[in-house]
Amino acid sequence: MFKFLRPAATTATATATLISAGYFTTTRTVSTTAAAISPPPPHALQGEYDVAIVGGGIVGLAVAREILMRYPNKTVTILEKECEVAAHQTGHNSGVIHAGMYYEEGSTMARCCVRGASMIYQYAERHNLPAEKCGKLICAPTESDASVLQTLFERGTNNGVKDLQIVDSKWISEREPKVQVHSALYSPNTGVADYGAFARHYAKEIENTGRGNIQVQFEVKSIKLVAEDDPEYKVEIKGCEPLQAGPTKVVRAKTCITCAGLQADRVAHLNGGASKPQVLTFRGTYYQMKPEFRDVCKMNIYPVPSGGGIPVGVHFTPTVNERRGKQMILGPGACMAFSREGYSFFDYTFKDIWNMATHIGLWRFAFSNFDLAITEMYRDLNKKAFLDQARKLIPDVTDDMVEESFAGVMAQVFLDDGSAAKDFILERKMLNGTTLNVRSAPTPACTASLAIAQEVVEMAAKDFDWGEGNVRKNKDSPFYD
């Protein structure tokens, strides 16, 4: 199930508590009376909406789309910091359509992944978007690694993943001759997609409704209650163009949902969100096979998980990306990023370094996985060390067959005990019940985006008294235009 941050009261002073349920508990007291502000001058207003969504990644877009499809009378605006949607995590990842073997049984993450993958394939077929069901091998390079496959098989089967099969080296060599491993878990329903293209199509659907818009270069600086003399529009959001002092942009809405990805915790703090969980970011560097070597394999070729809750290891992934073209990418690594949006090893901000240095959960993770942390940092700087991991799966790959590709930054939440969060985390009924925060939605959020949107909007409907709205004919299908 989702892990929630909930206020204990909706009076002038609210207390937000993260329900433990296998996590931790933290409390923060917020004075919502102090948050009330005076109306802005009329010329500053960018619009008034039923719902304002902060964040134009794939989750924020899917949530906006779901609201507009389910509630035909509502208006929605999306406030996005960058010049376009899907600029960070959504547009810079492996593009894998995950089947659902990695995630804890009974978790919302597992449920949304399995259902969301089905919905992604349906949506791609209907709208002619780049997606391909190419299959996946999670490989055990040696016999000592093979026990992990059975665990993944059982977990995936219990999560509802169909047609999983543990296969031996003979079966593998007949289908992927260059892959040389002891055994593997075969997932025929795993695929690849261009999630940036999906996000852009969500955006087009949002704008085509005539009731939704996307405001780019809108970096949110404050989220507060409107003064009580405006009973209809209760939340006021101020911001401006990134790296600029002004002019100030102002939006008013009846309700607000934040889906801010790499900045999720900081945006949540603007509306009184709890101090924890904090976001930490990991940079994933990719290489790609040179054009003449792109047919080195056809499926996703993954190693068994390396442990620690972060990297799944260097893997081979065929891509169907509209902007980067068809490639065979290798990666990613999982090096700690010294800036929230640090796409290079040498990108850093003092604020982000301080957050890392004072994060007790990160230190406990690092001490428990010291070799992993050091190794990932070394691989990020050393191409040969990086490719040595790839060669555990396909030994024939040489350094001169590979060239540099892109990098992505992934948001991750660590708990105080040093473990990585194992489910999506939401914070509900902030600012006197007007605001819902998506605090953590890591992989498989792209795969699960349409399913996550259903879950979030269902919660919003209850929290904001929206009523039932339109009902889809099939719960496992997205709304269609």
Short mmCIF file of C-alpha atoms in Angstrom, two decimals:
data_model
loop_
_atom_site.label_atom_id
_atom_site.label_comp_id
_atom_site.label_asym_id
_atom_site.label_seq_id
_atom_site.Cartn_x
_atom_site.Cartn_y
_atom_site.Cartn_z
CA MET A 1 0.00 0.00 0.00
CA PHE A 2 0.99 3.65 -0.25
CA LYS A 3 2.90 5.03 2.69
CA PHE A 4 1.22 8.23 3.84
CA LEU A 5 2.14 11.44 5.56
CA ARG A 6 -1.10 12.65 7.15
CA PRO A 7 -2.03 15.70 9.19
CA ALA A 8 -3.58 14.79 12.52
CA ALA A 9 -5.90 17.79 12.39
CA THR A 10 -7.27 20.33 9.93
CA THR A 11 -7.63 23.23 12.35
CA ALA A 12 -5.34 26.26 12.46
CA THR A 13 -2.48 24.04 13.58
CA ALA A 14 -1.95 20.78 11.71
CA THR A 15 0.36 17.90 12.57
CA ALA A 16 1.72 15.76 9.73
CA THR A 17 2.67 12.19 10.67
CA LEU A 18 4.17 9.48 8.51
CA ILE A 19 2.41 6.25 9.42
CA SER A 20 5.10 3.75 10.44
CA ALA A 21 3.77 0.51 8.85
CA GLY A 22 7.29 -0.72 8.27
CA TYR A 23 8.73 2.78 7.77
CA PHE A 24 9.32 5.39 10.46
CA THR A 25 7.34 8.11 12.15
CA THR A 26 8.07 11.81 12.01
CA THR A 27 6.00 14.74 13.16
CA ARG A 28 5.98 18.38 12.10
CA THR A 29 3.70 21.11 13.41
CA VAL A 30 2.55 23.69 10.87
CA SER A 31 0.75 26.95 11.54
CA THR A 32 -1.70 27.34 8.68
CA THR A 33 -3.02 30.62 10.08
CA ALA A 34 0.38 32.21 9.51
CA ALA A 35 0.35 30.90 5.92
CA ALA A 36 -2.67 32.97 4.90
CA ILE A 37 -1.80 35.87 2.62
CA SER A 38 -3.44 38.85 1.03
CA PRO A 39 -4.78 38.74 -2.53
CA PRO A 40 -2.20 39.62 -5.22
CA PRO A 41 -2.63 42.63 -7.48
CA PRO A 42 -4.85 41.69 -10.45
CA HIS A 43 -2.11 42.10 -13.07
CA ALA A 44 0.01 39.38 -11.41
CA LEU A 45 -2.59 36.63 -11.63
CA GLN A 46 -1.76 33.83 -14.11
CA GLY A 47 -5.17 32.20 -13.75
CA GLU A 48 -7.66 30.50 -11.45
CA TYR A 49 -8.25 26.76 -11.63
CA ASP A 50 -9.97 23.91 -9.87
CA VAL A 51 -6.64 22.09 -9.51
CA ALA A 52 -3.02 23.23 -9.73
CA ILE A 53 -0.42 20.50 -10.21
CA VAL A 54 3.22 21.27 -9.47
CA GLY A 55 5.53 19.25 -11.71
CA GLY A 56 5.41 18.37 -15.39
CA GLY A 57 7.02 14.95 -15.28
CA ILE A 58 5.12 11.87 -16.35
CA VAL A 59 3.36 11.42 -12.98
CA GLY A 60 2.14 15.02 -12.77
CA LEU A 61 0.95 14.88 -16.38
CA ALA A 62 -0.81 11.54 -15.89
CA VAL A 63 -2.57 12.86 -12.78
CA ALA A 64 -3.72 15.99 -14.64
CA ARG A 65 -4.94 13.87 -17.54
CA GLU A 66 -6.84 11.54 -15.20
CA ILE A 67 -8.57 14.46 -13.48
CA LEU A 68 -9.65 16.03 -16.77
CA MET A 69 -10.93 12.73 -18.16
CA ARG A 70 -12.76 11.71 -15.00
CA TYR A 71 -14.17 15.14 -14.14
CA PRO A 72 -15.39 16.87 -17.34
CA ASN A 73 -16.15 20.15 -15.57
CA LYS A 74 -12.82 20.69 -13.83
CA THR A 75 -9.98 22.96 -14.94
CA VAL A 76 -6.34 22.07 -14.31
CA THR A 77 -3.02 23.86 -14.69
CA ILE A 78 0.42 22.25 -14.52
CA LEU A 79 3.31 24.38 -13.26
CA GLU A 80 6.65 23.16 -14.64
CA LYS A 81 10.05 24.64 -13.78
CA GLU A 82 11.77 23.71 -17.04
CA CYS A 83 11.18 24.86 -20.63
CA GLU A 84 9.33 21.65 -21.50
CA VAL A 85 7.69 18.66 -19.85
CA ALA A 86 9.61 15.47 -19.01
CA ALA A 87 12.94 17.31 -18.78
CA HIS A 88 14.50 15.24 -16.00
CA GLN A 89 13.71 11.70 -14.80
CA THR A 90 10.97 11.00 -17.36
CA GLY A 91 13.15 11.93 -20.32
CA HIS A 92 16.44 10.43 -19.13
CA ASN A 93 16.04 6.79 -18.14
CA SER A 94 16.41 3.32 -19.64
CA GLY A 95 12.87 3.39 -21.01
CA VAL A 96 12.05 -0.07 -19.70
CA ILE A 97 8.42 -1.16 -19.33
CA HIS A 98 8.85 -3.09 -16.10
CA ALA A 99 6.82 -6.22 -15.47
CA GLY A 100 6.87 -6.14 -11.64
CA MET A 101 9.32 -8.71 -10.25
CA TYR A 102 11.40 -6.41 -8.08
CA TYR A 103 8.75 -4.86 -5.84
CA GLU A 104 7.48 -6.01 -2.46
CA GLU A 105 4.39 -8.20 -2.55
CA GLY A 106 1.25 -6.31 -1.64
CA SER A 107 2.80 -2.89 -2.20
CA THR A 108 1.14 -0.18 -4.24
CA MET A 109 4.37 -0.06 -6.24
CA ALA A 110 3.94 -3.70 -7.31
CA ARG A 111 0.23 -3.36 -8.02
CA CYS A 112 0.63 -0.17 -10.05
CA CYS A 113 3.57 -1.59 -11.98
CA VAL A 114 1.74 -4.71 -13.15
CA ARG A 115 -1.45 -2.83 -13.99
CA GLY A 116 0.41 0.16 -15.39
CA ALA A 117 2.47 -1.95 -17.81
CA SER A 118 -0.71 -3.32 -19.34
CA MET A 119 -2.11 0.20 -19.64
CA ILE A 120 1.09 1.52 -21.24
CA TYR A 121 0.95 -1.13 -23.95
CA GLN A 122 -2.73 -0.34 -24.61
CA TYR A 123 -2.06 3.39 -24.71
CA ALA A 124 0.91 2.97 -27.06
CA GLU A 125 -1.11 0.87 -29.48
CA ARG A 126 -4.03 3.29 -29.51
CA HIS A 127 -1.89 6.38 -30.05
CA ASN A 128 0.94 4.87 -32.11
CA LEU A 129 3.60 5.72 -29.54
CA PRO A 130 7.07 4.13 -29.44
CA ALA A 131 6.88 0.94 -27.38
CA GLU A 132 8.00 -2.63 -27.96
CA LYS A 133 7.49 -5.84 -25.99
CA CYS A 134 11.00 -7.22 -26.47
CA GLY A 135 11.32 -9.35 -23.31
CA LYS A 136 13.94 -9.42 -20.59
CA LEU A 137 16.52 -11.79 -19.12
CA ILE A 138 17.60 -11.23 -15.51
CA CYS A 139 20.87 -13.13 -15.60
CA ALA A 140 22.80 -15.07 -12.99
CA PRO A 141 26.39 -14.99 -14.32
CA THR A 142 27.43 -17.84 -12.00
CA GLU A 143 25.73 -20.67 -10.17
CA SER A 144 26.15 -18.82 -6.87
CA ASP A 145 23.93 -16.01 -8.22
CA ALA A 146 21.15 -18.35 -9.32
CA SER A 147 19.29 -18.51 -5.99
CA VAL A 148 18.17 -14.89 -6.51
CA LEU A 149 16.23 -15.94 -9.61
CA GLN A 150 13.87 -18.14 -7.63
CA THR A 151 13.14 -15.28 -5.23
CA LEU A 152 12.35 -12.94 -8.13
CA PHE A 153 10.23 -15.61 -9.81
CA GLU A 154 8.11 -16.17 -6.70
CA ARG A 155 7.76 -12.47 -5.97
CA GLY A 156 6.83 -11.66 -9.56
CA THR A 157 4.31 -14.49 -9.76
CA ASN A 158 2.69 -13.38 -6.50
CA ASN A 159 2.55 -9.83 -7.86
CA GLY A 160 0.62 -11.03 -10.89
CA VAL A 161 3.42 -11.00 -13.48
CA LYS A 162 2.53 -13.47 -16.22
CA ASP A 163 4.62 -16.12 -17.99
CA LEU A 164 7.83 -15.86 -15.95
CA GLN A 165 10.26 -18.70 -16.56
CA ILE A 166 13.67 -19.69 -15.16
CA VAL A 167 15.86 -20.77 -18.08
CA ASP A 168 19.28 -22.39 -18.39
CA SER A 169 22.33 -21.44 -20.44
CA LYS A 170 21.30 -23.62 -23.41
CA TRP A 171 17.91 -21.90 -23.66
CA ILE A 172 19.61 -18.51 -23.43
CA SER A 173 22.29 -19.23 -26.04
CA GLU A 174 19.65 -20.32 -28.56
CA ARG A 175 17.94 -16.93 -28.32
CA GLU A 176 20.76 -14.60 -27.30
CA PRO A 177 23.97 -16.23 -28.56
CA LYS A 178 26.32 -13.57 -27.19
CA VAL A 179 24.93 -13.74 -23.64
CA GLN A 180 27.03 -16.16 -21.59
CA VAL A 181 25.61 -16.76 -18.13
CA HIS A 182 24.66 -19.69 -15.92
CA SER A 183 20.88 -19.11 -15.96
CA ALA A 184 18.27 -16.36 -16.07
CA LEU A 185 14.71 -15.35 -15.27
CA TYR A 186 12.87 -14.75 -18.53
CA SER A 187 10.11 -12.11 -18.56
CA PRO A 188 8.42 -12.02 -21.99
CA ASN A 189 6.15 -9.11 -21.04
CA THR A 190 8.93 -6.66 -20.22
CA GLY A 191 9.44 -4.07 -22.95
CA VAL A 192 10.82 -0.67 -23.83
CA ALA A 193 9.18 2.70 -24.49
CA ASP A 194 10.03 6.35 -24.99
CA TYR A 195 8.51 7.85 -21.85
CA GLY A 196 9.33 11.36 -22.97
CA ALA A 197 7.07 10.76 -25.98
CA PHE A 198 4.33 9.41 -23.70
CA ALA A 199 4.61 12.49 -21.48
CA ARG A 200 4.39 14.82 -24.47
CA HIS A 201 1.30 12.97 -25.65
CA TYR A 202 -0.29 13.23 -22.19
CA ALA A 203 0.43 16.97 -22.41
CA LYS A 204 -1.26 17.22 -25.81
CA GLU A 205 -4.35 15.45 -24.48
CA ILE A 206 -4.44 17.80 -21.51
CA GLU A 207 -4.36 20.90 -23.69
CA ASN A 208 -6.84 19.44 -26.19
CA THR A 209 -9.51 19.24 -23.50
CA GLY A 210 -9.70 23.04 -23.46
CA ARG A 211 -9.76 22.82 -19.65
CA GLY A 212 -6.09 22.18 -18.99
CA ASN A 213 -2.87 24.07 -19.64
CA ILE A 214 0.84 23.77 -18.91
CA GLN A 215 2.82 26.76 -17.68
CA VAL A 216 6.54 26.18 -18.26
CA GLN A 217 9.43 28.11 -16.73
CA PHE A 218 7.33 28.44 -13.58
CA GLU A 219 9.55 27.61 -10.61
CA VAL A 220 7.30 27.47 -7.56
CA LYS A 221 8.54 29.55 -4.64
CA SER A 222 5.55 29.48 -2.28
CA ILE A 223 2.31 27.55 -1.73
CA LYS A 224 0.01 29.17 0.80
CA LEU A 225 -3.60 29.63 1.76
CA VAL A 226 -5.50 32.49 0.19
CA ALA A 227 -6.97 35.06 2.57
CA GLU A 228 -10.37 34.04 3.90
CA ASP A 229 -12.19 36.70 1.84
CA ASP A 230 -11.87 34.42 -1.22
CA PRO A 231 -13.82 31.29 -0.23
CA GLU A 232 -13.63 29.62 -3.67
CA TYR A 233 -9.92 29.67 -4.60
CA LYS A 234 -8.12 28.52 -1.47
CA VAL A 235 -4.50 27.95 -2.52
CA GLU A 236 -2.16 30.57 -3.93
CA ILE A 237 1.04 29.51 -5.68
CA LYS A 238 3.76 32.01 -6.48
CA GLY A 239 6.83 31.52 -8.62
CA CYS A 240 8.98 32.94 -11.36
CA GLU A 241 11.28 31.94 -14.19
CA PRO A 242 14.22 29.85 -12.90
CA LEU A 243 17.35 31.82 -12.00
CA GLN A 244 15.42 35.09 -12.26
CA ALA A 245 14.18 37.46 -9.56
CA GLY A 246 10.92 38.21 -11.35
CA PRO A 247 8.41 39.02 -12.55
CA THR A 248 6.37 37.07 -10.02
CA LYS A 249 3.81 34.63 -11.41
CA VAL A 250 0.73 33.84 -9.35
CA VAL A 251 -1.84 31.06 -9.70
CA ARG A 252 -4.88 30.39 -7.55
CA ALA A 253 -6.62 27.04 -7.24
CA LYS A 254 -9.24 25.31 -5.17
CA THR A 255 -6.89 22.39 -4.59
CA CYS A 256 -3.24 21.53 -5.25
CA ILE A 257 -1.33 18.31 -5.98
CA THR A 258 2.47 18.32 -6.03
CA CYS A 259 4.40 15.81 -8.16
CA ALA A 260 7.80 17.49 -8.16
CA GLY A 261 10.16 14.53 -8.64
CA LEU A 262 13.74 15.56 -7.89
CA GLN A 263 12.43 18.50 -5.85
CA ALA A 264 9.49 16.67 -4.22
CA ASP A 265 10.52 17.23 -0.60
CA ARG A 266 11.39 20.90 -1.06
CA VAL A 267 8.13 21.67 -2.84
CA ALA A 268 6.22 19.79 -0.11
CA HIS A 269 7.95 21.89 2.54
CA LEU A 270 6.44 24.98 0.91
CA ASN A 271 2.95 23.84 1.92
CA GLY A 272 3.94 22.66 5.40
CA GLY A 273 5.04 19.15 4.49
CA ALA A 274 6.99 17.07 6.97
CA SER A 275 10.77 17.43 7.15
CA LYS A 276 11.18 13.78 6.14
CA PRO A 277 11.51 11.91 3.89
CA GLN A 278 14.22 13.82 2.06
CA VAL A 279 15.12 13.22 -1.57
CA LEU A 280 18.62 12.11 -2.50
CA THR A 281 19.68 11.81 -6.12
CA PHE A 282 21.81 9.30 -7.97
CA ARG A 283 23.27 9.90 -11.40
CA GLY A 284 23.02 7.13 -13.95
CA THR A 285 25.57 7.32 -16.77
CA TYR A 286 24.90 5.42 -20.00
CA TYR A 287 27.07 4.20 -22.84
CA GLN A 288 25.76 2.84 -26.13
CA MET A 289 26.94 0.33 -28.67
CA LYS A 290 28.30 1.84 -31.87
CA PRO A 291 25.89 1.44 -34.82
CA GLU A 292 27.59 -1.64 -36.26
CA PHE A 293 27.30 -3.47 -32.91
CA ARG A 294 23.72 -2.60 -31.93
CA ASP A 295 22.50 -6.13 -32.65
CA VAL A 296 24.64 -7.55 -29.82
CA CYS A 297 21.34 -8.66 -28.22
CA LYS A 298 17.63 -8.21 -28.78
CA MET A 299 16.14 -8.32 -25.27
CA ASN A 300 16.77 -6.38 -22.10
CA ILE A 301 19.76 -8.17 -20.53
CA TYR A 302 20.00 -7.48 -16.79
CA PRO A 303 22.17 -8.88 -14.00
CA VAL A 304 20.58 -10.10 -10.78
CA PRO A 305 20.08 -7.18 -8.36
CA SER A 306 23.27 -6.15 -6.63
CA GLY A 307 21.66 -5.37 -3.28
CA GLY A 308 21.36 -2.21 -1.24
CA GLY A 309 18.06 -1.18 -2.78
CA ILE A 310 19.48 1.19 -5.41
CA PRO A 311 21.26 -0.15 -8.49
CA VAL A 312 20.11 -3.14 -10.48
CA GLY A 313 23.51 -3.12 -12.16
CA VAL A 314 24.79 -2.32 -15.64
CA HIS A 315 22.41 -3.78 -18.22
CA PHE A 316 21.78 -3.82 -21.98
CA THR A 317 18.57 -2.15 -23.18
CA PRO A 318 17.31 -1.63 -26.73
CA THR A 319 15.74 1.81 -27.10
CA VAL A 320 12.92 3.24 -29.21
CA ASN A 321 13.54 6.88 -28.37
CA GLU A 322 12.17 9.57 -30.70
CA ARG A 323 14.96 12.03 -29.97
CA ARG A 324 17.98 9.77 -29.43
CA GLY A 325 16.98 7.15 -31.97
CA LYS A 326 17.19 3.36 -31.83
CA GLN A 327 20.18 2.38 -29.76
CA MET A 328 21.49 -0.40 -27.58
CA ILE A 329 22.38 1.36 -24.35
CA LEU A 330 24.52 0.06 -21.48
CA GLY A 331 23.94 1.30 -17.97
CA PRO A 332 23.16 3.01 -15.86
CA GLY A 333 25.62 3.38 -13.08
CA ALA A 334 24.32 4.64 -9.74
CA CYS A 335 26.73 7.28 -8.47
CA MET A 336 25.67 9.73 -5.79
CA ALA A 337 24.93 13.11 -7.40
CA PHE A 338 26.29 16.13 -5.57
CA SER A 339 23.53 18.30 -6.99
CA ARG A 340 19.80 17.55 -7.25
CA GLU A 341 20.08 17.99 -11.01
CA GLY A 342 23.72 16.97 -11.38
CA TYR A 343 24.21 15.29 -14.74
CA SER A 344 28.01 15.31 -14.41
CA PHE A 345 30.27 14.02 -11.65
CA PHE A 346 31.55 17.56 -11.17
CA ASP A 347 28.14 19.22 -10.80
CA TYR A 348 27.58 20.24 -7.20
CA THR A 349 25.73 22.67 -4.97
CA PHE A 350 26.67 23.36 -1.35
CA LYS A 351 23.04 23.05 -0.27
CA ASP A 352 22.76 19.54 -1.70
CA ILE A 353 26.13 18.46 -0.31
CA TRP A 354 25.03 19.67 3.13
CA ASN A 355 21.77 17.73 2.84
CA MET A 356 23.75 14.59 2.03
CA ALA A 357 26.22 15.17 4.86
CA THR A 358 23.45 15.50 7.45
CA HIS A 359 21.25 12.63 6.19
CA ILE A 360 21.46 9.85 8.79
CA GLY A 361 19.79 7.31 6.51
CA LEU A 362 22.36 7.88 3.76
CA TRP A 363 25.26 7.38 6.17
CA ARG A 364 23.77 4.15 7.45
CA PHE A 365 23.21 2.97 3.88
CA ALA A 366 26.79 3.89 2.94
CA PHE A 367 28.33 2.05 5.91
CA SER A 368 26.16 -1.02 5.25
CA ASN A 369 27.02 -1.00 1.54
CA PHE A 370 30.47 0.57 1.59
CA ASP A 371 31.95 -1.52 -1.21
CA LEU A 372 28.92 -0.86 -3.41
CA ALA A 373 29.07 2.91 -2.85
CA ILE A 374 32.77 3.16 -3.63
CA THR A 375 32.51 0.83 -6.63
CA GLU A 376 29.66 2.80 -8.19
CA MET A 377 31.59 6.04 -7.86
CA TYR A 378 34.69 4.45 -9.41
CA ARG A 379 32.68 3.06 -12.34
CA ASP A 380 31.20 6.48 -12.98
CA LEU A 381 34.70 7.80 -13.63
CA ASN A 382 36.27 4.75 -15.28
CA LYS A 383 34.89 3.40 -18.56
CA LYS A 384 36.77 0.09 -18.34
CA ALA A 385 35.44 -0.62 -14.85
CA PHE A 386 31.94 0.21 -16.08
CA LEU A 387 32.23 -2.10 -19.08
CA ASP A 388 33.73 -4.89 -16.98
CA GLN A 389 30.28 -5.19 -15.43
CA ALA A 390 28.66 -5.42 -18.86
CA ARG A 391 31.15 -8.12 -19.84
CA LYS A 392 29.83 -10.35 -17.06
CA LEU A 393 26.74 -10.71 -19.25
CA ILE A 394 28.20 -10.40 -22.77
CA PRO A 395 31.95 -11.13 -22.65
CA ASP A 396 32.57 -10.16 -26.30
CA VAL A 397 31.95 -6.45 -25.67
CA THR A 398 35.21 -4.51 -26.01
CA ASP A 399 35.90 -0.90 -25.10
CA ASP A 400 36.15 0.20 -28.73
CA MET A 401 32.64 -1.15 -29.51
CA VAL A 402 31.09 1.39 -27.17
CA GLU A 403 30.62 5.16 -27.20
CA GLU A 404 29.30 7.69 -24.70
CA SER A 405 25.58 8.28 -24.42
CA PHE A 406 23.37 10.30 -22.06
CA ALA A 407 23.03 10.58 -18.28
CA GLY A 408 19.99 10.68 -16.02
CA VAL A 409 19.36 11.63 -12.39
CA MET A 410 17.12 9.48 -10.19
CA ALA A 411 15.36 10.58 -6.99
CA GLN A 412 15.58 8.13 -4.10
CA VAL A 413 14.32 8.17 -0.54
CA PHE A 414 16.25 6.56 2.32
CA LEU A 415 14.68 5.84 5.67
CA ASP A 416 16.50 6.59 8.90
CA ASP A 417 17.53 2.95 9.25
CA GLY A 418 19.53 3.19 6.00
CA SER A 419 17.12 1.21 3.83
CA ALA A 420 15.64 2.50 0.59
CA ALA A 421 11.90 3.21 0.64
CA LYS A 422 10.05 0.25 -0.83
CA ASP A 423 6.82 1.95 -1.82
CA PHE A 424 5.44 5.22 -3.14
CA ILE A 425 4.95 7.86 -0.42
CA LEU A 426 2.13 10.41 -0.35
CA GLU A 427 1.31 13.20 2.07
CA ARG A 428 -2.37 14.08 2.33
CA LYS A 429 -4.62 16.91 3.55
CA MET A 430 -2.00 19.63 3.87
CA LEU A 431 -2.92 23.34 4.09
CA ASN A 432 -6.27 22.76 5.78
CA GLY A 433 -7.09 19.80 3.55
CA THR A 434 -6.47 21.56 0.21
CA THR A 435 -3.21 19.92 -0.85
CA LEU A 436 -1.83 16.45 -1.58
CA ASN A 437 1.92 15.81 -2.00
CA VAL A 438 3.48 12.94 -3.96
CA ARG A 439 6.67 12.71 -1.89
CA SER A 440 8.31 9.70 -3.53
CA ALA A 441 7.52 7.99 -6.83
CA PRO A 442 10.71 6.35 -8.15
CA THR A 443 11.03 3.50 -10.64
CA PRO A 444 8.68 2.02 -11.83
CA ALA A 445 6.80 5.34 -11.91
CA CYS A 446 7.07 5.72 -15.70
CA THR A 447 5.70 2.23 -16.33
CA ALA A 448 3.04 2.76 -13.68
CA SER A 449 2.16 6.38 -14.50
CA LEU A 450 -1.42 5.78 -15.65
CA ALA A 451 -2.10 3.44 -12.72
CA ILE A 452 -0.50 5.83 -10.21
CA ALA A 453 -2.72 8.58 -11.60
CA GLN A 454 -5.79 6.47 -10.85
CA GLU A 455 -4.68 5.93 -7.27
CA VAL A 456 -3.75 9.57 -6.66
CA VAL A 457 -6.98 10.92 -8.16
CA GLU A 458 -9.01 8.42 -6.14
CA MET A 459 -7.39 9.80 -2.99
CA ALA A 460 -7.87 13.38 -4.15
CA ALA A 461 -11.56 12.68 -4.81
CA LYS A 462 -11.96 11.57 -1.20
CA ASP A 463 -9.82 14.31 0.33
CA PHE A 464 -11.36 17.12 -1.74
CA ASP A 465 -14.96 15.82 -1.92
CA TRP A 466 -15.01 15.66 -5.72
CA GLY A 467 -17.59 12.90 -5.99
CA GLU A 468 -17.43 9.89 -8.28
CA GLY A 469 -17.14 11.56 -11.69
CA ASN A 470 -16.93 9.48 -14.85
CA VAL A 471 -16.37 5.76 -14.34
CA ARG A 472 -14.08 3.83 -16.69
CA LYS A 473 -15.49 0.69 -18.24
CA ASN A 474 -12.45 -1.35 -17.24
CA LYS A 475 -10.36 -0.50 -14.19
CA ASP A 476 -7.22 -1.72 -15.95
CA SER A 477 -7.63 0.63 -18.92
CA PRO A 478 -6.87 4.34 -19.14
CA PHE A 479 -9.57 6.79 -20.07
CA TYR A 480 -9.49 7.38 -23.82
CA ASP A 481 -10.42 10.51 -25.69
#
